[in-house]
Coordinates of C-alpha atoms in Angstrom, one line a residue:
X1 CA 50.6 -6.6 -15.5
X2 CA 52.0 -9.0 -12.6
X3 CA 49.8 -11.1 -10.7
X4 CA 51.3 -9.3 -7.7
X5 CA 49.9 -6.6 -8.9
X6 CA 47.0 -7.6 -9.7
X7 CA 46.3 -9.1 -6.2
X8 CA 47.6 -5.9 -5.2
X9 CA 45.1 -3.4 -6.8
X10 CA 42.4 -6.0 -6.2
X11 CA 42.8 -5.5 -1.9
X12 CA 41.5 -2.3 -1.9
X13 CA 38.5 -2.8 -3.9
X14 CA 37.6 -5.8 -2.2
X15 CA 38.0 -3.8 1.3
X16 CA 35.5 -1.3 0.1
X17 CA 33.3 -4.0 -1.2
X18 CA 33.5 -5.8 2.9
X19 CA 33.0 -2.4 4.0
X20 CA 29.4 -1.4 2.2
X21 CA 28.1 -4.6 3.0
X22 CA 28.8 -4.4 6.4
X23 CA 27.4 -1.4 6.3
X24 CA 24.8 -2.4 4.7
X25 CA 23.9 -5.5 7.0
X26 CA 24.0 -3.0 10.0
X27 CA 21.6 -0.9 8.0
X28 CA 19.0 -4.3 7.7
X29 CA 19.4 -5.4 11.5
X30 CA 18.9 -1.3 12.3
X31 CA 15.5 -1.9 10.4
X32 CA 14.6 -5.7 10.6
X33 CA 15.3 -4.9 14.5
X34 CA 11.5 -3.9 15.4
X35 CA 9.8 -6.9 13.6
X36 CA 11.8 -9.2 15.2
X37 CA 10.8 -7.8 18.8
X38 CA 7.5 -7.7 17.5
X39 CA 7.6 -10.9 16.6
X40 CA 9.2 -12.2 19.3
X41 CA 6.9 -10.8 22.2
X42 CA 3.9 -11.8 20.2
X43 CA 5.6 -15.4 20.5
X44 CA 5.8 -15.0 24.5
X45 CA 3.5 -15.5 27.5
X46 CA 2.7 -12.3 29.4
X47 CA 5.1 -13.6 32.1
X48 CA 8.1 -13.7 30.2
X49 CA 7.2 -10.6 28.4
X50 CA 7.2 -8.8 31.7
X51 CA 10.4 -10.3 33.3
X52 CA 12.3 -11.4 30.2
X53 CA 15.0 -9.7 27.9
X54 CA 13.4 -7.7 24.9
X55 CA 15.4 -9.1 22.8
X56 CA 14.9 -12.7 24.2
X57 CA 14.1 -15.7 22.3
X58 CA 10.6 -17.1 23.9
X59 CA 11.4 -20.4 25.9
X60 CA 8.5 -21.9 24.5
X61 CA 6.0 -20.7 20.9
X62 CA 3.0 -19.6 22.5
X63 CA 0.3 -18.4 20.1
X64 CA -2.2 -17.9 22.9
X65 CA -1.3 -14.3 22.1
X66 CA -2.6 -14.8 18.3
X67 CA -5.3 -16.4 18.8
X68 CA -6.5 -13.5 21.0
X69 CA -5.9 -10.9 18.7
X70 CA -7.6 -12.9 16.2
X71 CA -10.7 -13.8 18.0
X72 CA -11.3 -12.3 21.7
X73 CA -8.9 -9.1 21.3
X74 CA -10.7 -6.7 23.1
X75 CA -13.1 -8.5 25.3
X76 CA -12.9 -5.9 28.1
X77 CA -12.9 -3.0 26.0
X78 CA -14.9 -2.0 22.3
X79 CA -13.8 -4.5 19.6
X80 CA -14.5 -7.8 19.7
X81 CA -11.4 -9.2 17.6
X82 CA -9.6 -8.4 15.1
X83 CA -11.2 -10.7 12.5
X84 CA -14.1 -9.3 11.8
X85 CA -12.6 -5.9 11.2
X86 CA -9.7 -7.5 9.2
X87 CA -12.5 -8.8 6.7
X88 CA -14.2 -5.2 6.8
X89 CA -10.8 -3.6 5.6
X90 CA -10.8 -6.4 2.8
X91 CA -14.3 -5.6 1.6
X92 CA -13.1 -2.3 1.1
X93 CA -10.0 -2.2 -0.3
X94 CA -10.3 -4.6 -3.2
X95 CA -13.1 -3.2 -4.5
X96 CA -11.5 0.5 -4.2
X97 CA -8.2 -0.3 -5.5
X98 CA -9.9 -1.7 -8.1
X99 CA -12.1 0.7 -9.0
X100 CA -9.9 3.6 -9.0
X101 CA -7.0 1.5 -10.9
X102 CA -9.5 1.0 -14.0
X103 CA -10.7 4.6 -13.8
X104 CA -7.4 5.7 -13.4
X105 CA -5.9 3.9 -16.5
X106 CA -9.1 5.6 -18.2
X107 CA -8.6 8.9 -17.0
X108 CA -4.2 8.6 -17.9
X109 CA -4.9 7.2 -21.5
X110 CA -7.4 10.3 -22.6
X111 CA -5.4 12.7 -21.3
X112 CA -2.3 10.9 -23.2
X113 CA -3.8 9.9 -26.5
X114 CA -6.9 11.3 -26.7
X115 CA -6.1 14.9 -26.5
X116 CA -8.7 17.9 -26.4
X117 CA -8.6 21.3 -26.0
X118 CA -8.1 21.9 -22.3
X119 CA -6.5 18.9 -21.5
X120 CA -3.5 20.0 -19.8
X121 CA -4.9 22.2 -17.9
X122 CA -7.6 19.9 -16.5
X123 CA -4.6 17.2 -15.7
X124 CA -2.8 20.2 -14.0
X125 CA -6.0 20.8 -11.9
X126 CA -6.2 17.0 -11.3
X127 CA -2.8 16.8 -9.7
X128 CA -3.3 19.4 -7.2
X129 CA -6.0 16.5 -5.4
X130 CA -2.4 14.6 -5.1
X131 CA -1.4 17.6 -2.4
X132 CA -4.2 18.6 -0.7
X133 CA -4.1 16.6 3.1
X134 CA -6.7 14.5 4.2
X135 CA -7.8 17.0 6.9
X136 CA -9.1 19.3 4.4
X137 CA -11.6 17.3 2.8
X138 CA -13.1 15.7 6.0
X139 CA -15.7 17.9 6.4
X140 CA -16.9 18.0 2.5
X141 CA -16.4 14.7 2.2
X142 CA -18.4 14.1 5.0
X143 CA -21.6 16.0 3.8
X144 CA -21.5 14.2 0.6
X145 CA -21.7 11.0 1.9
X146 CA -24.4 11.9 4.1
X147 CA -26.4 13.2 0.8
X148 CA -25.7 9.8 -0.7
X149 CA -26.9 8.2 2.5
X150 CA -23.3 6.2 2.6
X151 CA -22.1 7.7 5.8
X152 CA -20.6 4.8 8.0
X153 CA -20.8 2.3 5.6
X154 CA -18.3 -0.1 3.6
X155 CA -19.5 1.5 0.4
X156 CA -19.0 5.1 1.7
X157 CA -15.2 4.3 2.8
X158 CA -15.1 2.7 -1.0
X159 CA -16.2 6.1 -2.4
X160 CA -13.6 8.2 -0.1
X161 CA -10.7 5.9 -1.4
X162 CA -11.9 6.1 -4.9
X163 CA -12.0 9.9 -5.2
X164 CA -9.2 10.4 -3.2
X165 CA -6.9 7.8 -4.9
X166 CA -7.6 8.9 -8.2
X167 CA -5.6 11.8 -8.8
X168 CA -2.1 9.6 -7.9
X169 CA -3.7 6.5 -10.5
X170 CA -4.0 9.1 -13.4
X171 CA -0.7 10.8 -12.9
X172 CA 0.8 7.5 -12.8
X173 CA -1.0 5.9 -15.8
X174 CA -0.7 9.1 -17.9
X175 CA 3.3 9.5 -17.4
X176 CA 3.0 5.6 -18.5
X177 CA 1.1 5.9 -21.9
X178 CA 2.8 9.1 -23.0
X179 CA 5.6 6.4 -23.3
X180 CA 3.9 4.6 -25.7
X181 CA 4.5 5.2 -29.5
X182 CA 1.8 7.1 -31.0
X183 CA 2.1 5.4 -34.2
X184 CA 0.5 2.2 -32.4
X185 CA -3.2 4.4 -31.9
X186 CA -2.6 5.8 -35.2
X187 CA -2.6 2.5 -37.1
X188 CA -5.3 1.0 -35.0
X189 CA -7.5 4.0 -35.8
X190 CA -6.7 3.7 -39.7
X191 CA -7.7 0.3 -39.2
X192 CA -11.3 1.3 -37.8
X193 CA -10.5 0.4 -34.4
X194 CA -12.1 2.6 -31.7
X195 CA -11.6 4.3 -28.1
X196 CA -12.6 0.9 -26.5
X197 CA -11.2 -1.1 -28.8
X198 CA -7.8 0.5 -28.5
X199 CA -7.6 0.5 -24.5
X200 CA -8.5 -3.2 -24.6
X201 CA -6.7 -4.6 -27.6
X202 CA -3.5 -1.9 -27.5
X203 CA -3.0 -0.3 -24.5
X204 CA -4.0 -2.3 -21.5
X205 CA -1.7 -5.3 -22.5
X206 CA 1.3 -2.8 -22.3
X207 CA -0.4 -1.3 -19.1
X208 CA 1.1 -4.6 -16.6
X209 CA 3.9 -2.8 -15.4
X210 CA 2.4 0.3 -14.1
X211 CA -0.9 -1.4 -13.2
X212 CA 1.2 -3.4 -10.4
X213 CA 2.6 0.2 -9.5
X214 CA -0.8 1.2 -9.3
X215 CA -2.1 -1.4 -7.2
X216 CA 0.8 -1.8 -4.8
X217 CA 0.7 1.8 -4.3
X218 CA -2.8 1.9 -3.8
X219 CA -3.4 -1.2 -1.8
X220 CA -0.6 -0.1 0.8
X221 CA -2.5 3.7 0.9
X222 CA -5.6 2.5 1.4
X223 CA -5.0 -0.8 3.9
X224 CA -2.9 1.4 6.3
X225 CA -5.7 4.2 6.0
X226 CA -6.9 5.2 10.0
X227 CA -8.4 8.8 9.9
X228 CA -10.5 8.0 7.1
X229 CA -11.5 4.7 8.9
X230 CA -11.8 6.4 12.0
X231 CA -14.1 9.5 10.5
X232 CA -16.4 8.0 8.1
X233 CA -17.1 5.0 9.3
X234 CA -18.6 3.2 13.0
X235 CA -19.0 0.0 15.3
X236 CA -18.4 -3.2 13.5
X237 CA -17.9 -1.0 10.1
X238 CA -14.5 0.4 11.0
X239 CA -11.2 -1.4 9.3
X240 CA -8.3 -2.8 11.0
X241 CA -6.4 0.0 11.6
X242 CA -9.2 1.4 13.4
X243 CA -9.5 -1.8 15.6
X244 CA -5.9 -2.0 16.1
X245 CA -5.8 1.6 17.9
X246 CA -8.9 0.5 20.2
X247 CA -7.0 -2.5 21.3
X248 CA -4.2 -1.2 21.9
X249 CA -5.8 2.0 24.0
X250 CA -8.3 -0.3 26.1
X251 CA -7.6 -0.7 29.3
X252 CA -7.8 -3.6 31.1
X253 CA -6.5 -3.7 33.8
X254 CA -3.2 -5.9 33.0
X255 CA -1.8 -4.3 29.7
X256 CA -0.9 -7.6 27.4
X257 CA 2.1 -6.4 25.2
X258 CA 2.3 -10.0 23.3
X259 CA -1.6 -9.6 22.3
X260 CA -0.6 -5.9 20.7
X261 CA 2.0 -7.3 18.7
X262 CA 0.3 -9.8 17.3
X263 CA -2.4 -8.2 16.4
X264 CA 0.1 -5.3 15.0
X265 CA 1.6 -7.9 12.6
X266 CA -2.1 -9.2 11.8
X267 CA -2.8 -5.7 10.4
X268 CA 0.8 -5.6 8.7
X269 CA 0.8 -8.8 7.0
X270 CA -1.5 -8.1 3.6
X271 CA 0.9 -5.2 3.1
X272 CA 4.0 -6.9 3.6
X273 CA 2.7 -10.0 1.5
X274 CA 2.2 -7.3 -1.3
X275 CA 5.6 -6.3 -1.3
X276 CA 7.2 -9.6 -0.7
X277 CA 5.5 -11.1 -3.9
X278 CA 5.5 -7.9 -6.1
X279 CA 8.1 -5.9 -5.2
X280 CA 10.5 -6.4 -8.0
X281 CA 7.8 -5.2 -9.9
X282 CA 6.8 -2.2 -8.2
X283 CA 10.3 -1.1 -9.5
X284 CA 10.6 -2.2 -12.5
X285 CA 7.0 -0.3 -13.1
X286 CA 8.1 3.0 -11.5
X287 CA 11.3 2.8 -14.5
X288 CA 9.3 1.6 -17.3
X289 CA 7.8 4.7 -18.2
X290 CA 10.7 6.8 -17.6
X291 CA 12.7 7.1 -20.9
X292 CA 10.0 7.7 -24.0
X293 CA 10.9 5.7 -26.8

């Protein structure tokens, strides 16, 4: 073949190829449009949030704005900052995306490995907690923790997560280790080893992929949580999300747009660090355990 026509068939392809990513960088500013507002205004006095352009550059980086939602967010209204509440919905959410990843890597490798009569059908009856809304398990959920005397506490939003989460962090780990050769738990158990000793030694160092599923999906339920927050929990116990509503409903008198966005990005920045540093993973986890063998 010519290099005419070479150069010839090649125009086309390379056409389509400038075409999709145009497309495709239309798509990002489409999306990437919001944050940069946010971003922007939070950068910006009040003064040239009200008369500037939104899509203006500030004229000067200003982190008054910041440093309000921080520290004095809501001085005229019911929070007092978003710090405080920012460390509440940390207290909360390690410890329950932690818990419920470990019992949920329990719960996936019996039900895959350790089978017993009845097993399906109590992982069928498992799964339907992943469709059952929030709403309906307010009021339940809320006369248990007032047995347990956790009502508006950290440890009472740790429980919610925990038994809410844990129906998504089995089916997720048991899809996993049904992936995993069964010959590997049949020559550990010749060998003597045990149901702890297998999880620790066999299973859990071929568990990284779908643990960093687990987390990231978790994490990101969990952090961005509000009626939970809103419903079990009170005053200087509520999380961020909670706080972030209050601020941006108080009214004061002058409504400070640059304070509510920073304080909006405050509350989105765990997540987004999460997905910045393991989102490659999160991927690769949710394909791992999709071809057995």
């Amino acid at each position: 073949m010519s290099d005419a026509s070479l150069a010839h068939s090649a125009g086309p392809n390379r056409s389509g190829r400038f075409l999709i990513y145009g497309l495709l960088a239309l798509v990002c500013l489409y999306y990437l449009a919001p944050l940069y507002v946010m971003i922007s205004t939070s950068l910006k006095t009040l003064d040239e949030v009200r008369s500037g352009n939104l899509l203006s550059l500030p004229q000067h980086l200003n982190f008054d704005a910041w440093t309000k939602a921080w520290s004095a967010a809501c001085t005229g209204g019911t929070c007092g900052g978003m710090r405080g509440y920012f460390w509440n919905s940390v207290s909360f959410v390690v410890p329950a995306v932690a818990i419920s990843t470990l019992i949920g890597a329990l719960n996936g490798y019996v039900l895959a490995m350790w089978r017993f009569r009845g097993s399906d059908l109590l992982f069928g009856l498992l799964m339907i907690g992943c469709f059952i809304p929030f709403q309906v398990v307010l009021l339940p959920m809320a006369r248990t923790l007032g047995t347990l005397g956790l009502a508006n506490s950290i440890p009472g939003l740790i429980f919610v997560h925990v038994v809410y989460g844990l129906a998504f962090t089995t089916l997720f780990f048991r899809n996993y280790y049904v992936t995993i050769p069964d010959e590997l738990v049949k020559a550990a158990k010749i060998d003597g080893a045990g149901f702890v000793r297998i999880f620790r030694s066999i299973i859990l160092p071929l568990s990284l992929p779908i643990i960093v599923v687990t987390v990231i999906w978790q994490f990101t339920q969990v952090w961005n949580d509000f009626l939970f927050g809103v419903v079990f929990s009170a005053g200087d116990h509520q999380p961020i999300t909670v706080a972030l509503n209050n601020l941006v409903n108080t009214s004061t008198g002058v409504k400070e747009y640059n304070v509510d966005m920073a304080a909006a990005i405050i509350a989105a920045l765990p997540t987004l660090f999460v997905y910045v540093v393991a989102g490659k993973y999160f991927v690769r986890g949710l394909t791992a355990g999709a071809v057995k063998g």
